[in-house]
Amino acid sequence: MTDDPHLDLLDGCLKGDRKSLEKLVKVFQEKVFALSLKFLWNPDDAEDATQEVLIKVITNLGGFRRESKLSTWVYRIATNHLINFKKSKAELAQVNFRLVHLELQKSQMIQKDFSETTSYLAMNVQAACTHAMLLCLKRNHRLAFLLGEVFQVTSEEGGWIMGITAANFRKKLSRARARMSEFLGTHCGLSNSKNACRCENRIEYSLNQGRIHAYLDLSEKMKESGEWKQMPVLLAASDEVRDVAEIYRFSPEFKSRRDGLEFLKKEISGEPWKLIR
């Protein structure tokens, strides 16, 4: 595909160029981790899944037939891996919208402190909470929502990634979008300023219940560097009614704490380019 920005890196990898491999791993680690974190909720699980997907991607680069963009092919590998990934405690507990609604009702503690620390904590609450809501969707609907609404693939691409028809993909996406829009539109202050829930008002409860500890650990380096301040997050309710996709597209974009290339080197005795076939 001539309009694929990653083909030069692919060609370099296939020729054994180490720099190309390093760049390719960096690019796709970020993409796969972003998908995995939103899909799985738990940062540790997301990092495990990302590393496992990277191994599959690198060891199968030679089999890429260029029938799609390389990123689309990577999403297909990631999707197949995630759909079969071990279920978290939250999924096994069958989290649903009713239970999330009950928690939102009991966790509102009016926040009067609007310091920088409060903003940072609210960012983590936003991420942990909105990602948890996605667990209320069945896995195939969750993937359709993330691919179609957040990563904005076409229905043809989405269907190919998930191994279904474009029409079936649109159907799953429509159902997932409707459920998410109904819930967030009714309860989330980021979606509609008339709704009572506010990220900052859930900080105390979230800390006490351990709801955001994993995310605080994930964002620790961002806090130290001040990087989190530049993130295009939606922390305050707007006078406008926001589309559910906007909330997820502008959610905090965390980076994996693990170095994908270092992991590959350890797995294959320091020469990851020799795995390509």
Short mmCIF file of C-alpha atoms in Angstrom, two decimals, residues 88-274:
data_model
loop_
_atom_site.label_atom_id
_atom_site.label_comp_id
_atom_site.label_asym_id
_atom_site.label_seq_id
_atom_site.Cartn_x
_atom_site.Cartn_y
_atom_site.Cartn_z
CA SER A 88 -9.57 -9.76 35.06
CA LYS A 89 -11.20 -9.90 38.50
CA ALA A 90 -13.55 -7.13 37.40
CA GLU A 91 -14.68 -9.07 34.34
CA LEU A 92 -15.05 -12.27 36.32
CA ALA A 93 -17.20 -10.32 38.78
CA GLN A 94 -19.40 -9.38 35.79
CA VAL A 95 -19.25 -5.62 36.13
CA ASN A 96 -22.34 -4.03 34.57
CA PHE A 97 -23.85 -0.58 34.11
CA ARG A 98 -26.18 -1.00 37.09
CA LEU A 99 -23.28 -1.69 39.45
CA VAL A 100 -21.28 1.21 38.01
CA HIS A 101 -24.27 3.51 38.49
CA LEU A 102 -24.60 2.47 42.14
CA GLU A 103 -20.91 3.16 42.75
CA LEU A 104 -21.11 6.57 41.11
CA GLN A 105 -24.03 7.47 43.37
CA LYS A 106 -22.21 6.64 46.60
CA SER A 107 -18.83 8.06 45.68
CA GLN A 108 -19.58 11.78 45.23
CA MET A 109 -17.74 13.83 47.86
CA ILE A 110 -17.72 17.52 47.00
CA GLN A 111 -14.19 18.69 46.22
CA LYS A 112 -13.33 22.22 47.28
CA ASP A 113 -9.61 21.96 46.64
CA PHE A 114 -8.77 22.82 43.02
CA SER A 115 -5.00 22.58 43.28
CA GLU A 116 -2.64 21.05 40.74
CA THR A 117 -2.60 17.85 42.79
CA THR A 118 -6.39 17.66 42.58
CA SER A 119 -6.25 18.03 38.79
CA TYR A 120 -3.66 15.27 38.56
CA LEU A 121 -5.72 12.91 40.72
CA ALA A 122 -8.89 13.77 38.79
CA MET A 123 -7.11 12.83 35.55
CA ASN A 124 -6.42 9.37 36.96
CA VAL A 125 -9.99 9.04 38.20
CA GLN A 126 -11.26 9.94 34.74
CA ALA A 127 -9.11 7.30 33.07
CA ALA A 128 -9.82 4.53 35.57
CA CYS A 129 -13.55 5.25 35.62
CA THR A 130 -14.15 5.56 31.89
CA HIS A 131 -12.05 2.48 31.19
CA ALA A 132 -14.00 0.55 33.82
CA MET A 133 -17.26 1.48 32.09
CA LEU A 134 -16.03 -0.26 28.96
CA LEU A 135 -15.90 -3.54 30.91
CA CYS A 136 -19.69 -3.42 30.97
CA LEU A 137 -19.67 -4.24 27.25
CA LYS A 138 -19.16 -7.73 25.89
CA ARG A 139 -15.64 -8.18 24.61
CA ASN A 140 -16.51 -8.14 20.91
CA HIS A 141 -18.68 -5.04 21.34
CA ARG A 142 -15.94 -3.38 23.39
CA LEU A 143 -13.42 -3.99 20.64
CA ALA A 144 -15.78 -2.69 17.97
CA PHE A 145 -16.35 0.46 20.02
CA LEU A 146 -12.65 1.07 20.58
CA LEU A 147 -11.66 0.39 16.99
CA GLY A 148 -14.50 2.35 15.42
CA GLU A 149 -15.01 5.24 17.83
CA VAL A 150 -11.64 5.75 19.49
CA PHE A 151 -9.15 4.61 16.85
CA GLN A 152 -11.53 5.55 14.04
CA VAL A 153 -10.95 2.67 11.65
CA THR A 154 -13.44 2.25 8.81
CA SER A 155 -16.10 -0.44 8.98
CA GLU A 156 -14.23 -2.36 6.27
CA GLU A 157 -11.00 -2.18 8.28
CA GLY A 158 -12.83 -2.97 11.50
CA GLY A 159 -14.49 -5.99 9.95
CA TRP A 160 -11.17 -7.29 8.61
CA ILE A 161 -9.45 -6.72 11.96
CA MET A 162 -12.14 -8.64 13.84
CA GLY A 163 -12.63 -11.29 11.17
CA ILE A 164 -16.26 -10.35 10.45
CA THR A 165 -18.12 -8.55 7.68
CA ALA A 166 -18.19 -4.76 7.52
CA ALA A 167 -21.96 -4.89 8.07
CA ASN A 168 -21.54 -7.02 11.19
CA PHE A 169 -18.86 -4.66 12.47
CA ARG A 170 -21.20 -1.68 12.01
CA LYS A 171 -23.92 -3.53 13.90
CA LYS A 172 -21.67 -4.28 16.86
CA LEU A 173 -20.34 -0.74 16.85
CA SER A 174 -23.83 0.73 16.74
CA ARG A 175 -24.99 -1.35 19.70
CA ALA A 176 -21.89 -0.55 21.75
CA ARG A 177 -22.13 3.17 20.92
CA ALA A 178 -25.80 3.25 21.91
CA ARG A 179 -25.17 1.60 25.28
CA MET A 180 -22.20 3.79 26.10
CA SER A 181 -23.96 6.97 24.98
CA GLU A 182 -27.04 6.17 27.03
CA PHE A 183 -25.07 5.51 30.20
CA LEU A 184 -22.58 8.37 29.99
CA GLY A 185 -25.22 10.77 28.73
CA THR A 186 -27.33 10.01 31.79
CA HIS A 187 -24.66 9.84 34.50
CA CYS A 188 -21.31 11.35 33.46
CA GLY A 189 -20.58 15.04 33.97
CA LEU A 190 -18.03 14.95 31.16
CA SER A 191 -20.83 14.04 28.79
CA ASN A 192 -23.45 16.45 30.09
CA SER A 193 -22.90 19.23 32.65
CA LYS A 194 -26.38 18.55 34.06
CA ASN A 195 -25.20 15.18 35.35
CA ALA A 196 -24.01 15.14 38.96
CA CYS A 197 -20.88 13.00 38.64
CA ARG A 198 -17.57 14.85 38.64
CA CYS A 199 -14.11 13.27 38.44
CA GLU A 200 -12.74 15.49 41.20
CA ASN A 201 -15.62 14.54 43.52
CA ARG A 202 -14.64 10.86 43.26
CA ILE A 203 -11.01 11.31 44.30
CA GLU A 204 -11.38 10.58 48.02
CA TYR A 205 -13.59 7.53 47.45
CA SER A 206 -11.32 6.21 44.67
CA LEU A 207 -8.24 6.52 46.85
CA ASN A 208 -9.92 4.90 49.85
CA GLN A 209 -11.24 2.01 47.77
CA GLY A 210 -8.03 1.51 45.79
CA ARG A 211 -9.74 2.26 42.50
CA ILE A 212 -6.92 4.35 41.02
CA HIS A 213 -3.76 3.04 42.69
CA ALA A 214 -2.72 1.14 39.55
CA TYR A 215 -3.23 4.24 37.42
CA LEU A 216 -1.28 6.45 39.83
CA ASP A 217 1.63 4.06 39.51
CA LEU A 218 1.28 4.12 35.72
CA SER A 219 1.30 7.93 35.60
CA GLU A 220 4.03 8.49 38.23
CA LYS A 221 6.73 9.41 35.70
CA MET A 222 4.31 11.73 33.91
CA LYS A 223 3.72 13.50 37.21
CA GLU A 224 7.43 13.86 37.90
CA SER A 225 8.13 15.30 34.45
CA GLY A 226 4.99 17.45 34.35
CA GLU A 227 4.00 15.77 31.08
CA TRP A 228 0.48 15.17 32.32
CA LYS A 229 -0.23 18.93 32.18
CA GLN A 230 0.03 18.91 28.38
CA MET A 231 -2.42 16.07 27.90
CA PRO A 232 -5.67 17.03 26.13
CA VAL A 233 -7.92 15.57 28.83
CA LEU A 234 -11.48 16.60 29.62
CA LEU A 235 -11.40 17.22 33.33
CA ALA A 236 -14.22 19.73 33.70
CA ALA A 237 -17.79 19.44 32.53
CA SER A 238 -18.60 21.53 29.47
CA ASP A 239 -21.75 23.50 28.77
CA GLU A 240 -22.03 21.41 25.62
CA VAL A 241 -23.26 17.84 25.48
CA ARG A 242 -20.25 15.77 24.46
CA ASP A 243 -20.41 12.76 22.20
CA VAL A 244 -19.21 9.61 23.96
CA ALA A 245 -16.45 9.10 21.37
CA GLU A 246 -14.98 12.52 22.21
CA ILE A 247 -14.65 11.54 25.87
CA TYR A 248 -12.62 8.47 24.96
CA ARG A 249 -10.56 10.09 22.23
CA PHE A 250 -9.48 12.81 24.65
CA SER A 251 -8.92 10.52 27.61
CA PRO A 252 -5.41 10.46 29.14
CA GLU A 253 -2.94 8.62 26.91
CA PHE A 254 -0.63 6.73 29.23
CA LYS A 255 2.60 5.11 28.13
CA SER A 256 3.75 1.66 29.14
CA ARG A 257 6.27 1.55 31.98
CA ARG A 258 8.13 -1.21 30.17
CA ASP A 259 10.61 -0.88 27.32
CA GLY A 260 9.34 -3.05 24.49
CA LEU A 261 12.71 -3.33 22.77
CA GLU A 262 14.52 -4.30 25.99
CA PHE A 263 11.89 -6.96 26.58
CA LEU A 264 12.44 -8.39 23.09
CA LYS A 265 16.19 -8.42 23.63
CA LYS A 266 15.81 -10.39 26.87
CA GLU A 267 13.43 -12.83 25.23
CA ILE A 268 15.74 -13.60 22.35
CA SER A 269 19.26 -13.16 23.72
CA GLY A 270 19.81 -9.57 22.62
CA GLU A 271 19.19 -9.90 18.89
CA PRO A 272 15.47 -9.26 18.22
CA TRP A 273 16.00 -8.66 14.49
CA LYS A 274 16.92 -12.37 14.13
#
